[in-house]
Amino acid sequence: MDHRIEARIAALETELSSLKRAVASDKDTGPVTSDRRGMVKLLAASAVGAVTGAALLGAQPAAAADGQPVNQGEINEFASPTFMTCTGDTALIVNSLISFGIQADGNKANALFTGTGDPPVGLGAVIGELYVDAAGDWWGSVTNDPTTAVWRKLAGPSTAGQLHVLPAPVRVYDSRPGELPATEPKVQTQVNVARTIDTTLSASGVPQSAAAVLITLTVVGPASAGFASAWPSGAFPGTSTINFAPGQNIATTTTVGCGPLGTIQILSNSVLDFLVDVIGFYQ
């Protein structure tokens, strides 16, 4: 029962007892007695009504119980007060005095922020504002500035996502015959001919949907000075990932975008062996 109804019932019962005693002492006073008896009946009816009202409210008290819908401006649960209000420019303000401000759950997603409008870069904001623009980019404000706040892009179609670091680097390719893993081809490179490397092999943990991989590319025994390049897919972009001298064994760590199904391309302008170790992936 709601604590306010309990307090009201107690007050009515106290007043009812007082009036009953007054009626008993003045029972021969005529009209006054009649008036007091009428008041007793009225208060008794009020008390019954209050009790009945409390019973009818049952699972829907004015201050919602744990697990029940929360009413704006009311205490959700005595042990964990939560207030829901609104202002002229904010549709809903949730203020919890104990723990989470908002906890969301749903069959499809935990929450939905509707993407709309242009990026908020150059607009004023307060720390903690989140915004999703029409392009699907997520933005967060990291400064308080009513004119031009600092916005950071958190995620979006053009971002690689979160870096997942493997428990230990995994070798997914080694061109040298007799060396693990046994993935083919086990031959040196051909000059300016790309080789497709599957970074999901050797139980690396890299998913085929990975946006990019963090790798160490090692060059072994190049026949001449030159370079090797790593890129996601398609035609050679004309870039260099590592440079080397004749016969030099050298390694570099780099991030490479993934092509279809977690693959990358490796090319060299010199005949050589090479190794690919995966350190982590972005998704």
C-alpha positions as semicolon CSV with decimal commas, in nm:
position;residue;x (nm);y (nm);z (nm)
1;M;0,000;0,000;0,000
2;D;0,122;0,349;-0,080
3;H;0,272;0,523;0,227
4;R;0,059;0,835;0,166
5;I;-0,264;0,633;0,176
6;E;-0,151;0,460;0,496
7;A;-0,086;0,798;0,658
8;R;-0,428;0,927;0,549
9;I;-0,605;0,620;0,689
10;A;-0,424;0,656;1,023
11;A;-0,526;1,023;1,046
12;L;-0,891;0,942;0,969
13;E;-0,898;0,661;1,226
14;T;-0,759;0,896;1,493
15;E;-1,016;1,163;1,410
16;L;-1,295;0,902;1,403
17;S;-1,205;0,776;1,751
18;S;-1,199;1,132;1,886
19;L;-1,541;1,211;1,745
20;K;-1,687;0,886;1,874
21;R;-1,578;0,982;2,225
22;A;-1,729;1,329;2,182
23;V;-2,062;1,180;2,068
24;A;-2,067;0,943;2,364
25;S;-2,026;1,231;2,610
26;D;-2,283;1,458;2,442
27;K;-2,545;1,201;2,340
28;D;-2,828;1,406;2,500
29;T;-2,749;1,738;2,335
30;G;-2,996;1,698;2,054
31;P;-2,906;1,857;1,720
32;V;-2,536;1,876;1,804
33;T;-2,531;1,502;1,858
34;S;-2,702;1,447;1,524
35;D;-2,447;1,666;1,348
36;R;-2,160;1,488;1,510
37;R;-2,305;1,151;1,427
38;G;-2,334;1,261;1,067
39;M;-1,974;1,367;1,072
40;V;-1,875;1,032;1,220
41;K;-2,054;0,853;0,937
42;L;-1,888;1,076;0,682
43;L;-1,541;1,019;0,822
44;A;-1,603;0,648;0,855
45;A;-1,704;0,636;0,491
46;S;-1,392;0,832;0,402
47;A;-1,175;0,585;0,587
48;V;-1,341;0,291;0,413
49;G;-1,302;0,467;0,080
50;A;-0,936;0,526;0,145
51;V;-0,884;0,159;0,228
52;T;-1,083;0,050;-0,077
53;G;-0,891;0,290;-0,298
54;A;-0,563;0,152;-0,174
55;A;-0,680;-0,202;-0,247
56;L;-0,793;-0,107;-0,596
57;L;-0,461;0,059;-0,672
58;G;-0,287;-0,267;-0,584
59;A;-0,009;-0,327;-0,841
60;Q;-0,024;0,033;-0,969
61;P;0,071;0,256;-0,675
62;A;0,125;0,625;-0,738
63;A;0,495;0,575;-0,665
64;A;0,580;0,274;-0,880
65;A;0,718;-0,037;-0,717
66;D;1,031;-0,210;-0,842
67;G;0,966;-0,340;-1,192
68;Q;0,654;-0,130;-1,246
69;P;0,614;0,168;-1,483
70;V;0,774;0,485;-1,347
71;N;0,561;0,797;-1,311
72;Q;0,715;1,136;-1,382
73;G;0,805;1,327;-1,069
74;E;0,748;1,022;-0,846
75;I;0,981;0,791;-0,655
76;N;1,018;0,462;-0,840
77;E;1,139;0,256;-0,548
78;F;1,206;0,362;-0,190
79;A;1,551;0,200;-0,183
80;S;1,648;0,347;-0,522
81;P;1,473;0,680;-0,586
82;T;1,435;0,768;-0,954
83;F;1,281;1,088;-1,082
84;M;1,151;1,148;-1,434
85;T;1,092;1,504;-1,545
86;C;1,099;1,719;-1,858
87;T;1,190;2,076;-1,946
88;G;1,111;2,312;-2,229
89;D;1,399;2,185;-2,443
90;T;1,445;1,829;-2,312
91;A;1,182;1,561;-2,365
92;L;1,291;1,343;-2,073
93;I;1,532;1,377;-1,782
94;V;1,600;1,066;-1,573
95;N;1,782;1,121;-1,244
96;S;1,868;0,822;-1,029
97;L;2,000;0,896;-0,680
98;I;2,149;0,549;-0,639
99;S;2,270;0,385;-0,960
100;F;2,196;0,385;-1,335
101;G;2,025;0,682;-1,494
102;I;1,891;0,462;-1,774
103;Q;1,900;0,088;-1,826
104;A;1,758;-0,024;-2,161
105;D;1,668;-0,365;-2,296
106;G;1,486;-0,478;-2,608
107;N;1,428;-0,782;-2,829
108;K;1,600;-0,617;-3,127
109;A;1,841;-0,368;-2,970
110;N;1,901;-0,210;-2,631
111;A;1,832;0,141;-2,759
112;L;1,774;0,334;-3,080
113;F;1,915;0,678;-3,161
114;T;1,751;0,805;-3,479
115;G;2,010;0,928;-3,729
116;T;1,920;1,262;-3,882
117;G;2,070;1,589;-4,001
118;D;2,426;1,701;-4,066
119;P;2,736;1,632;-3,851
120;P;2,736;1,851;-3,537
121;V;3,094;1,972;-3,592
122;G;3,109;2,347;-3,527
123;L;2,797;2,352;-3,309
124;G;2,776;2,429;-2,937
125;A;2,727;2,152;-2,684
126;V;2,790;2,033;-2,330
127;I;3,011;1,742;-2,227
128;G;2,836;1,410;-2,278
129;E;2,607;1,497;-2,568
130;L;2,563;1,213;-2,819
131;Y;2,444;1,258;-3,175
132;V;2,391;1,035;-3,479
133;D;2,380;1,213;-3,814
134;A;2,200;1,105;-4,130
135;A;2,515;0,937;-4,265
136;G;2,522;0,699;-3,965
137;D;2,821;0,861;-3,793
138;W;2,813;0,869;-3,411
139;W;2,947;1,184;-3,243
140;G;3,023;1,275;-2,882
141;S;3,092;1,617;-2,730
142;V;3,401;1,635;-2,507
143;T;3,387;2,004;-2,411
144;N;3,143;2,257;-2,270
145;D;3,109;2,533;-2,527
146;P;2,778;2,698;-2,620
147;T;2,924;2,821;-2,950
148;T;3,175;2,570;-3,090
149;A;3,222;2,253;-2,888
150;V;3,479;1,983;-2,961
151;W;3,303;1,684;-3,120
152;R;3,469;1,344;-3,168
153;K;3,349;1,085;-3,416
154;L;3,291;0,764;-3,222
155;A;3,194;0,531;-3,505
156;G;3,044;0,528;-3,850
157;P;3,046;0,371;-4,196
158;S;3,399;0,501;-4,264
159;T;3,556;0,396;-3,932
160;A;3,726;0,062;-3,866
161;G;3,559;0,000;-3,531
162;Q;3,710;-0,142;-3,214
163;L;4,061;-0,292;-3,208
164;H;4,058;-0,649;-3,077
165;V;4,408;-0,753;-2,969
166;L;4,473;-1,127;-2,993
167;P;4,601;-1,307;-2,680
168;A;4,924;-1,367;-2,876
169;P;5,033;-1,294;-3,235
170;V;4,933;-1,563;-3,483
171;R;5,135;-1,648;-3,793
172;V;4,889;-1,685;-4,078
173;Y;5,139;-1,714;-4,365
174;D;5,503;-1,806;-4,432
175;S;5,618;-1,847;-4,792
176;R;5,921;-2,059;-4,698
177;P;5,888;-2,433;-4,773
178;G;5,891;-2,652;-4,463
179;E;5,785;-2,369;-4,230
180;L;5,448;-2,349;-4,056
181;P;5,178;-2,275;-4,131
182;A;5,144;-2,504;-4,430
183;T;4,926;-2,261;-4,624
184;E;5,006;-2,254;-4,996
185;P;5,178;-2,125;-5,200
186;K;5,512;-2,210;-5,038
187;V;5,724;-2,020;-5,291
188;Q;5,898;-1,683;-5,314
189;T;5,724;-1,385;-5,465
190;Q;5,719;-1,295;-5,829
191;V;5,818;-0,936;-5,910
192;N;5,518;-0,704;-5,892
193;V;5,269;-0,991;-5,864
194;A;5,022;-0,964;-5,576
195;R;4,956;-1,257;-5,342
196;T;4,630;-1,293;-5,151
197;I;4,671;-1,374;-4,780
198;D;4,379;-1,503;-4,571
199;T;4,421;-1,354;-4,222
200;T;4,144;-1,575;-4,077
201;L;4,354;-1,894;-4,113
202;S;4,558;-2,073;-3,844
203;A;4,274;-2,021;-3,593
204;S;4,377;-1,657;-3,573
205;G;4,039;-1,545;-3,441
206;V;4,005;-1,282;-3,714
207;P;3,644;-1,289;-3,842
208;Q;3,572;-1,273;-4,214
209;S;3,380;-0,951;-4,144
210;A;3,686;-0,771;-4,000
211;A;3,734;-0,417;-4,129
212;A;4,113;-0,419;-4,087
213;V;4,397;-0,615;-3,933
214;L;4,706;-0,517;-3,736
215;I;4,994;-0,725;-3,872
216;T;5,371;-0,766;-3,868
217;L;5,510;-0,810;-4,220
218;T;5,854;-0,970;-4,231
219;V;6,072;-0,973;-4,543
220;V;6,334;-1,252;-4,572
221;G;6,633;-1,260;-4,810
222;P;6,528;-1,023;-5,089
223;A;6,724;-1,070;-5,411
224;S;6,759;-0,695;-5,461
225;A;6,682;-0,364;-5,291
226;G;6,318;-0,265;-5,311
227;F;5,989;-0,252;-5,126
228;A;5,687;-0,460;-5,029
229;S;5,333;-0,331;-5,001
230;A;5,020;-0,446;-4,818
231;W;4,665;-0,328;-4,901
232;P;4,307;-0,459;-4,882
233;S;4,204;-0,559;-5,235
234;G;4,193;-0,449;-5,596
235;A;4,478;-0,304;-5,802
236;F;4,815;-0,221;-5,645
237;P;4,781;0,134;-5,503
238;G;5,146;0,225;-5,566
239;T;5,238;0,251;-5,197
240;S;5,520;0,105;-4,990
241;T;5,474;-0,066;-4,654
242;I;5,840;-0,161;-4,600
243;N;6,172;-0,089;-4,776
244;F;6,478;-0,315;-4,771
245;A;6,834;-0,369;-4,899
246;P;6,955;-0,683;-5,083
247;G;6,958;-0,988;-4,855
248;Q;6,818;-0,788;-4,559
249;N;6,577;-0,954;-4,316
250;I;6,350;-0,682;-4,185
251;A;6,002;-0,648;-4,032
252;T;5,745;-0,377;-3,980
253;T;5,410;-0,355;-3,800
254;T;5,124;-0,194;-3,992
255;T;4,746;-0,170;-4,009
256;V;4,587;-0,296;-4,331
257;G;4,224;-0,271;-4,435
258;C;4,062;-0,606;-4,516
259;G;3,926;-0,710;-4,853
260;P;3,659;-0,978;-4,898
261;L;3,638;-1,238;-4,621
262;G;3,930;-1,104;-4,418
263;T;4,191;-1,117;-4,696
264;I;4,477;-0,876;-4,774
265;Q;4,716;-0,836;-5,067
266;I;5,099;-0,847;-5,052
267;L;5,327;-0,742;-5,341
268;S;5,703;-0,686;-5,379
269;N;5,919;-0,551;-5,659
270;S;6,188;-0,803;-5,563
271;V;6,198;-1,182;-5,534
272;L;6,181;-1,273;-5,166
273;D;6,015;-1,475;-4,890
274;F;5,778;-1,309;-4,645
275;L;5,584;-1,381;-4,327
276;V;5,255;-1,237;-4,199
277;D;5,177;-1,237;-3,824
278;V;4,839;-1,106;-3,705
279;I;4,840;-0,903;-3,381
280;G;4,477;-0,792;-3,381
281;F;4,180;-0,688;-3,588
282;Y;3,925;-0,408;-3,613
283;Q;3,552;-0,472;-3,627
